XYZ file of C-alpha atoms in Angstrom:
508
model
C -33.558 -28.745 -28.890
C -35.485 -28.294 -25.663
C -33.718 -29.212 -22.440
C -36.266 -31.856 -21.453
C -35.994 -33.656 -24.778
C -32.228 -33.324 -24.775
C -31.799 -34.613 -21.241
C -34.130 -37.538 -21.892
C -31.415 -39.061 -24.084
C -28.798 -38.865 -21.355
C -27.022 -41.952 -20.147
C -25.785 -42.682 -16.654
C -22.167 -41.808 -15.847
C -20.806 -43.130 -12.590
C -17.277 -42.535 -11.496
C -15.446 -44.329 -8.729
C -12.747 -42.536 -6.805
C -10.124 -43.389 -4.250
C -11.672 -44.869 -1.068
C -10.670 -41.755 0.811
C -12.964 -39.717 -1.429
C -15.861 -42.129 -1.514
C -18.010 -39.354 -0.086
C -17.833 -37.773 -3.536
C -19.014 -40.828 -5.461
C -22.017 -39.719 -7.491
C -24.153 -40.648 -10.478
C -24.614 -37.837 -12.978
C -26.680 -37.388 -16.154
C -24.574 -37.007 -19.230
C -24.405 -37.949 -22.883
C -21.865 -39.531 -25.186
C -20.139 -36.183 -25.766
C -19.243 -35.860 -22.093
C -18.283 -39.524 -21.866
C -15.836 -39.135 -24.740
C -14.379 -36.061 -23.037
C -13.885 -37.680 -19.646
C -12.817 -41.164 -20.723
C -10.249 -42.642 -23.060
C -10.801 -45.292 -25.702
C -10.650 -48.083 -23.160
C -13.480 -46.529 -21.162
C -11.345 -45.652 -18.161
C -11.287 -42.086 -16.967
C -8.281 -39.977 -17.822
C -6.932 -37.170 -15.684
C -8.006 -33.692 -16.741
C -5.319 -31.650 -15.069
C -3.051 -32.027 -18.117
C -5.802 -31.279 -20.659
C -7.942 -28.245 -21.438
C -11.156 -27.935 -19.487
C -14.516 -28.139 -21.207
C -14.742 -24.384 -20.835
C -11.501 -23.991 -22.760
C -12.510 -26.571 -25.377
C -15.841 -24.952 -26.245
C -14.998 -21.358 -25.349
C -15.362 -20.057 -21.830
C -17.927 -17.501 -22.960
C -20.492 -20.274 -23.367
C -20.301 -21.224 -19.708
C -21.328 -19.337 -16.629
C -18.412 -18.409 -14.422
C -18.572 -18.033 -10.650
C -15.792 -15.472 -10.614
C -17.128 -12.789 -12.900
C -15.649 -9.465 -11.995
C -17.192 -7.606 -14.888
C -20.780 -7.707 -13.772
C -21.644 -10.791 -15.834
C -23.923 -13.635 -14.852
C -22.838 -15.871 -11.999
C -24.645 -19.182 -12.002
C -23.717 -21.424 -9.078
C -25.341 -24.791 -9.615
C -22.885 -27.059 -7.822
C -24.331 -29.216 -5.048
C -22.475 -29.057 -1.786
C -20.158 -31.867 -0.837
C -21.871 -34.268 1.469
C -25.369 -33.327 0.357
C -27.874 -36.083 -0.289
C -28.677 -34.669 -3.722
C -25.930 -35.447 -6.197
C -25.188 -33.808 -9.498
C -28.403 -35.468 -10.653
C -30.208 -32.688 -8.823
C -29.132 -30.349 -11.586
C -31.734 -31.832 -13.924
C -34.448 -30.749 -11.500
C -33.476 -27.097 -11.529
C -35.647 -25.097 -13.949
C -34.129 -22.638 -16.382
C -30.772 -24.385 -16.750
C -29.392 -24.997 -20.223
C -27.479 -28.115 -21.142
C -24.230 -26.136 -21.147
C -24.824 -25.343 -17.467
C -25.085 -29.046 -16.726
C -21.876 -29.706 -18.659
C -20.035 -26.960 -16.800
C -21.284 -28.098 -13.391
C -20.433 -31.730 -14.097
C -16.973 -30.753 -15.297
C -16.367 -28.611 -12.217
C -17.529 -31.445 -9.961
C -15.305 -33.957 -11.739
C -12.286 -31.656 -11.537
C -12.962 -30.994 -7.870
C -13.348 -34.690 -7.090
C -10.145 -35.552 -8.926
C -8.188 -32.755 -7.305
C -9.461 -33.736 -3.857
C -8.327 -37.296 -4.505
C -4.850 -36.178 -5.529
C -4.443 -33.530 -2.840
C -5.635 -35.935 -0.151
C -3.388 -38.802 -1.218
C -0.268 -37.251 0.290
C -1.825 -36.382 3.643
C -4.025 -39.407 4.338
C -1.109 -41.547 5.501
C -0.477 -39.073 8.308
C -4.133 -38.634 9.222
C -5.830 -41.933 8.379
C -6.114 -43.035 12.018
C -8.532 -40.250 12.948
C -9.586 -39.031 9.531
C -8.700 -35.411 10.377
C -6.873 -34.885 7.084
C -9.797 -35.932 4.925
C -12.228 -34.011 7.097
C -10.168 -30.852 6.608
C -10.054 -31.390 2.832
C -13.831 -31.756 2.672
C -14.373 -28.732 4.913
C -12.075 -26.589 2.768
C -13.775 -27.562 -0.494
C -17.248 -27.102 0.963
C -16.252 -23.633 2.115
C -14.863 -22.830 -1.341
C -18.159 -23.866 -2.916
C -20.102 -21.685 -0.473
C -17.874 -18.709 -1.295
C -18.247 -19.390 -5.031
C -22.035 -19.443 -4.578
C -21.865 -16.209 -2.552
C -23.577 -17.943 0.367
C -22.117 -15.620 2.996
C -23.857 -17.092 6.024
C -22.818 -20.674 5.288
C -19.298 -19.676 4.251
C -18.827 -17.714 7.493
C -19.787 -20.767 9.570
C -17.390 -22.969 7.604
C -14.573 -20.434 7.943
C -15.030 -20.515 11.711
C -14.640 -24.287 11.640
C -11.555 -23.978 9.441
C -9.874 -21.553 11.825
C -9.992 -24.216 14.541
C -8.438 -26.898 12.293
C -6.096 -25.102 9.874
C -3.032 -24.510 12.033
C 0.037 -22.496 11.048
C 2.306 -24.955 12.917
C 0.331 -28.131 12.185
C 0.783 -30.817 9.547
C 1.753 -29.768 6.031
C -1.876 -29.824 4.899
C -3.097 -27.959 7.983
C -0.574 -25.253 7.183
C -1.506 -24.974 3.526
C -5.182 -25.014 4.517
C -4.561 -21.995 6.767
C -3.323 -20.036 3.729
C -6.326 -21.017 1.605
C -8.631 -20.174 4.488
C -7.179 -16.651 4.557
C -7.756 -16.344 0.812
C -11.358 -17.528 1.103
C -12.024 -15.060 3.925
C -10.617 -12.219 1.817
C -12.686 -13.268 -1.194
C -15.855 -13.552 0.865
C -15.378 -9.980 2.080
C -15.399 -8.795 -1.547
C -18.477 -10.588 -2.872
C -21.952 -9.133 -2.898
C -24.837 -11.115 -1.390
C -27.024 -13.507 -3.368
C -29.373 -11.731 -5.759
C -26.753 -9.215 -6.903
C -24.263 -9.458 -9.741
C -20.464 -9.527 -9.736
C -17.940 -8.533 -7.109
C -17.191 -5.303 -5.348
C -14.050 -3.545 -6.508
C -10.855 -5.080 -5.197
C -9.145 -2.500 -2.995
C -5.618 -1.474 -3.792
C -3.128 -3.565 -1.867
C -1.548 -1.567 0.933
C 1.966 -2.973 1.133
C 3.732 -1.406 4.073
C 7.497 -1.305 4.372
C 7.306 -3.921 7.114
C 5.288 -6.279 4.891
C 7.747 -5.805 2.023
C 10.678 -6.496 4.323
C 9.034 -9.708 5.519
C 8.367 -10.852 1.959
C 11.939 -10.073 0.907
C 13.261 -12.037 3.884
C 10.951 -14.952 3.023
C 12.157 -14.861 -0.596
C 15.780 -14.967 0.535
C 15.058 -17.917 2.853
C 13.220 -19.705 0.043
C 16.199 -19.236 -2.262
C 18.615 -20.581 0.330
C 16.437 -23.510 1.432
C 14.549 -24.807 -1.615
C 15.795 -25.587 -5.129
C 12.829 -23.892 -6.893
C 14.523 -20.616 -7.860
C 18.065 -22.008 -7.935
C 16.874 -24.573 -10.482
C 15.717 -21.755 -12.760
C 19.006 -19.906 -12.351
C 21.043 -23.040 -13.065
C 19.173 -23.960 -16.256
C 19.145 -20.340 -17.429
C 22.873 -19.843 -16.873
C 23.775 -23.086 -18.646
C 21.644 -22.072 -21.629
C 23.088 -18.547 -21.628
C 26.684 -19.836 -21.501
C 25.966 -22.078 -24.479
C 24.565 -19.101 -26.413
C 27.599 -16.964 -25.515
C 30.204 -19.580 -26.391
C 33.012 -18.016 -28.422
C 31.493 -14.511 -28.324
C 33.389 -11.403 -27.204
C 30.571 -8.895 -26.686
C 27.616 -10.293 -24.754
C 24.491 -8.734 -23.303
C 21.862 -10.096 -20.870
C 18.460 -8.424 -20.434
C 16.944 -9.571 -17.126
C 13.169 -9.053 -16.886
C 12.488 -8.467 -13.206
C 16.136 -8.840 -12.167
C 15.633 -12.364 -10.802
C 12.782 -11.442 -8.467
C 14.792 -8.681 -6.803
C 16.964 -11.078 -4.802
C 19.869 -9.191 -3.212
C 23.448 -9.439 -4.480
C 22.509 -10.699 -7.968
C 23.169 -14.380 -7.199
C 22.362 -15.609 -10.703
C 24.782 -13.199 -12.391
C 27.568 -13.766 -9.879
C 27.471 -17.430 -10.848
C 27.434 -16.506 -14.534
C 30.535 -14.343 -14.068
C 32.269 -17.209 -12.252
C 31.410 -19.573 -15.099
C 32.697 -17.142 -17.724
C 36.012 -16.951 -15.876
C 36.280 -20.739 -15.619
C 35.339 -21.453 -19.237
C 38.156 -22.581 -21.567
C 39.666 -19.877 -23.736
C 39.549 -16.122 -23.334
C 36.743 -14.531 -21.297
C 34.504 -12.068 -23.175
C 35.825 -8.546 -23.696
C 32.612 -7.055 -22.343
C 29.547 -8.313 -20.497
C 26.518 -6.055 -20.310
C 23.570 -6.665 -17.980
C 20.375 -4.631 -18.330
C 17.906 -5.015 -15.452
C 14.215 -4.186 -15.871
C 12.270 -3.272 -12.734
C 10.476 -0.549 -10.826
C 12.776 -0.140 -7.831
C 15.628 1.623 -9.564
C 17.559 2.286 -6.356
C 17.656 -1.387 -5.380
C 18.598 -2.417 -8.913
C 21.479 0.044 -8.953
C 22.809 -1.257 -5.628
C 22.807 -4.789 -7.047
C 24.459 -3.528 -10.229
C 27.257 -1.743 -8.349
C 27.994 -4.932 -6.379
C 28.064 -6.992 -9.573
C 30.438 -4.605 -11.324
C 32.837 -4.703 -8.352
C 32.642 -8.481 -8.149
C 33.244 -8.945 -11.893
C 36.157 -6.513 -11.804
C 37.793 -8.546 -9.040
C 37.701 -11.575 -11.362
C 38.965 -9.724 -14.414
C 35.614 -9.408 -16.230
C 34.557 -6.079 -17.742
C 30.888 -5.784 -16.712
C 28.640 -2.842 -17.548
C 25.359 -2.641 -15.653
C 22.343 -0.516 -16.506
C 18.774 -0.416 -15.170
C 15.486 0.386 -16.891
C 12.814 1.708 -14.547
C 9.626 0.198 -15.961
C 7.093 -2.546 -15.408
C 6.904 -5.186 -18.106
C 3.607 -3.947 -19.530
C 5.072 -0.509 -20.332
C 8.449 -1.726 -21.623
C 9.402 -0.434 -25.076
C 12.170 -1.673 -27.424
C 13.855 1.734 -27.261
C 14.295 1.282 -23.484
C 16.906 -1.436 -24.136
C 20.155 -0.193 -25.669
C 21.591 -2.784 -28.051
C 25.013 -2.250 -29.647
C 26.203 -3.588 -32.977
C 28.199 -6.786 -32.761
C 26.935 -7.956 -29.372
C 25.030 -11.183 -28.744
C 21.880 -10.633 -26.687
C 19.850 -13.029 -24.538
C 16.711 -12.348 -22.485
C 16.191 -13.871 -19.040
C 12.767 -14.197 -17.337
C 12.556 -15.969 -13.977
C 8.972 -16.269 -12.648
C 7.966 -12.955 -14.246
C 5.862 -13.289 -17.396
C 2.879 -14.944 -15.676
C 2.194 -11.586 -14.022
C 1.256 -10.049 -17.387
C -1.056 -12.872 -18.492
C -4.326 -10.936 -18.280
C -7.808 -11.696 -19.595
C -7.295 -9.510 -22.650
C -3.892 -11.142 -23.414
C -2.774 -7.789 -24.767
C -0.242 -7.170 -22.007
C 1.663 -10.440 -22.537
C 1.561 -10.049 -26.314
C 3.007 -6.555 -25.933
C 5.924 -7.811 -23.800
C 6.653 -10.714 -26.151
C 6.568 -8.346 -29.125
C 9.165 -6.134 -27.442
C 11.381 -9.148 -26.783
C 10.946 -10.376 -30.359
C 11.973 -6.976 -31.756
C 15.200 -7.175 -29.727
C 16.059 -10.344 -31.725
C 17.699 -12.218 -28.835
C 19.709 -15.343 -29.567
C 17.571 -17.060 -26.909
C 14.841 -16.197 -24.418
C 15.026 -18.241 -21.204
C 11.592 -18.690 -19.627
C 11.175 -20.142 -16.117
C 7.633 -20.355 -14.713
C 5.537 -22.210 -12.157
C 4.105 -25.277 -13.903
C 0.479 -25.272 -12.770
C -2.915 -24.126 -14.031
C -3.931 -21.229 -11.783
C -5.460 -19.060 -14.484
C -8.542 -20.990 -15.551
C -11.865 -19.198 -16.155
C -13.622 -20.754 -13.149
C -12.869 -20.041 -9.513
C -13.378 -23.593 -8.221
C -11.136 -25.067 -10.899
C -8.343 -22.623 -10.003
C -8.899 -23.259 -6.320
C -8.488 -27.022 -6.666
C -5.444 -26.761 -8.930
C -3.790 -24.372 -6.481
C -4.657 -26.579 -3.508
C -2.959 -29.573 -5.092
C 0.061 -27.533 -6.226
C 0.768 -25.798 -2.921
C 0.061 -28.981 -0.946
C 3.054 -30.497 -2.744
C 5.218 -27.459 -1.966
C 4.282 -27.453 1.727
C 4.925 -31.204 1.845
C 8.449 -30.608 0.512
C 9.049 -27.909 3.129
C 7.951 -30.454 5.754
C 10.877 -32.658 4.743
C 13.488 -29.927 4.502
C 12.802 -27.944 7.684
C 11.819 -28.980 11.242
C 8.229 -28.536 12.382
C 8.713 -25.434 14.522
C 11.447 -23.823 12.415
C 10.692 -20.115 12.062
C 12.325 -20.105 8.616
C 9.652 -22.426 7.316
C 6.881 -20.355 8.872
C 8.269 -17.202 7.239
C 8.547 -18.866 3.816
C 5.011 -20.196 4.027
C 3.234 -17.225 5.573
C 5.074 -14.310 3.935
C 5.812 -15.744 0.492
C 3.626 -18.678 -0.563
C 0.603 -17.476 1.419
C 0.723 -14.200 -0.508
C 0.629 -16.109 -3.805
C -2.231 -18.301 -2.587
C -4.292 -15.368 -1.363
C -3.845 -13.583 -4.676
C -4.991 -16.652 -6.632
C -7.967 -17.299 -4.369
C -9.241 -13.851 -3.415
C -8.430 -11.537 -6.335
C -9.981 -11.023 -9.752
C -9.308 -8.725 -12.699
C -6.111 -6.635 -12.713
C -5.508 -7.370 -9.015
C -4.935 -11.076 -9.756
C -1.319 -11.262 -10.921
C -0.395 -14.833 -9.918
C -1.671 -16.339 -13.172
C 0.494 -19.445 -13.417
C -0.030 -21.706 -16.411
C 1.217 -25.095 -17.511
C 4.136 -25.480 -19.847
C 1.851 -26.665 -22.688
C -0.062 -23.393 -22.509
C 3.207 -21.432 -22.581
C 4.192 -23.354 -25.709
C 1.024 -22.203 -27.433
C 1.477 -18.599 -26.300
C 5.117 -18.453 -27.385
C 4.365 -20.046 -30.741
C 1.598 -17.508 -31.442
C 4.063 -14.710 -30.605
C 6.498 -15.929 -33.270
C 8.990 -17.849 -31.106
C 10.358 -21.302 -31.797
C 11.305 -23.804 -29.113
C 15.007 -24.388 -28.490
C 15.096 -27.752 -26.692
C 17.145 -27.964 -23.497
C 19.354 -31.067 -23.627
C 20.956 -31.175 -20.208
C 18.743 -33.401 -18.066
C 21.674 -35.491 -16.781
C 23.628 -32.371 -15.879
C 20.592 -30.926 -14.101
C 20.074 -34.118 -12.101
C 23.701 -34.043 -10.987
C 23.263 -30.431 -9.930
C 20.117 -31.279 -7.960
C 21.832 -34.129 -6.116
C 24.653 -31.763 -5.186
C 22.575 -28.843 -3.900
C 19.656 -30.798 -2.436
C 19.918 -34.361 -1.181
C 16.179 -34.968 -0.704
C 14.936 -37.817 -2.890
C 11.476 -36.304 -3.233
C 12.677 -33.717 -5.757
C 12.861 -34.828 -9.374
C 13.973 -33.352 -12.694
C 12.385 -34.605 -15.895
C 12.503 -33.621 -19.545
C 9.148 -32.853 -21.161
C 9.107 -31.993 -24.862
C 12.391 -30.109 -24.679
C 11.657 -28.410 -21.335
C 13.129 -29.270 -17.941
C 10.649 -29.640 -15.082
C 11.479 -29.638 -11.385
C 8.921 -31.612 -9.400
C 8.160 -32.936 -5.946
C 7.086 -36.590 -5.871
C 6.030 -36.431 -9.541
C 4.039 -33.192 -9.054
C 5.424 -30.503 -11.436
C 6.571 -27.348 -9.614
C 8.744 -25.229 -11.948
C 9.410 -25.564 -15.695
C 12.302 -24.056 -17.659
C 12.244 -23.604 -21.431
C 14.270 -21.792 -24.116
C 13.009 -19.916 -27.152
C 14.497 -18.326 -30.238
C 13.106 -15.879 -32.794
């Protein structure tokens, strides 16, 4: 059907947002298909951040992406925020297919919703002068300009952002400074209008000093925030349950718990094994998978000494490999031992466009036949097919994290600055500026992980310890903003109802 005839049957769709985002209120052409997608049976709009996007529903190949790194088409048809022409202007642009209108409307709706949610937590601090909302609008407008490869406009907006996004400002000013850095990096990689795709992403030059700063930031994050400790706690409780009554036990740690020094997670496991009723296991084996074999061996030597001091026979071994190249033969499994696999914030790094890398890792794990696989991942959608959708999801997610850091650490505390600038900023910049193999921070929601694990032949093993986890949280972190909820057998750590980290268990 021709576009003109098709669009002539469109109805009006108007959506009303929070007063703080009234600038985004628009009327857009649509049809009953879009209405049924964006609204529930009662006619009220439902939130899309927990549901697949239209691109996912109909197949992302049918929509034009603004982040194509493979030389494909890049159709940027979004109107700029604050422009007098609304999404209705799309119907005036020649050569657009109906699917382009659907994609643009969906992107606009997602952006408007995400702005509303991201702004809600900062408006109370900024509502007197409107600086918070102004910064939100400026950031999104800049993101749209970068997505449209409008280098001149994006450069002007970045200059404005540099004056407002302060490293030691409010929580949103600080998170905005990280996203500004990511946008600047992305802008440097795009080709001007009239060309196709992106220039090749240069190899990241990680100096020893930069690695030291990131390691220090990771250590401070572990000591200050419950994000990683939550994963360790849930994993260890699940592992202890799997090992109950067993004499020969074996843990395979993918990534060795992010490379944190001293093996904190396994020290606590050894302590728990000693304190459990009955006889401790005759032998505990830990196999660490990672690429820095020297660091892994140092951690292993410390763990063996520590376990020996408590009367536990611990054998440590390290496999020098990244996850994508891991083979079943790399992991030595002995007859009669019970094996579990532990993955803390690791598997999202092998979720690539082809999906082959993740499937390969899960196949290796499945062939090991572990009693359980413990999976802990960031619970947010930072791997969608469209740049603006990812940008808005990440903005909302990291705004919540920076808000929690605001509560836990004083304004000018250097620990907070190090955590934000050397750890979270690196994640943000990777999500915002990188494409293809260079983009490794591909966080996904727990529902998507369920689908991936099910396709790989795993079955969910529900975690039934929400009360225990809440008691643990109250003990290690007294801030009321953090919450722990159970969601379809998974445990989710959140900040003011925003999911942050999800833990799940799987069996073959």
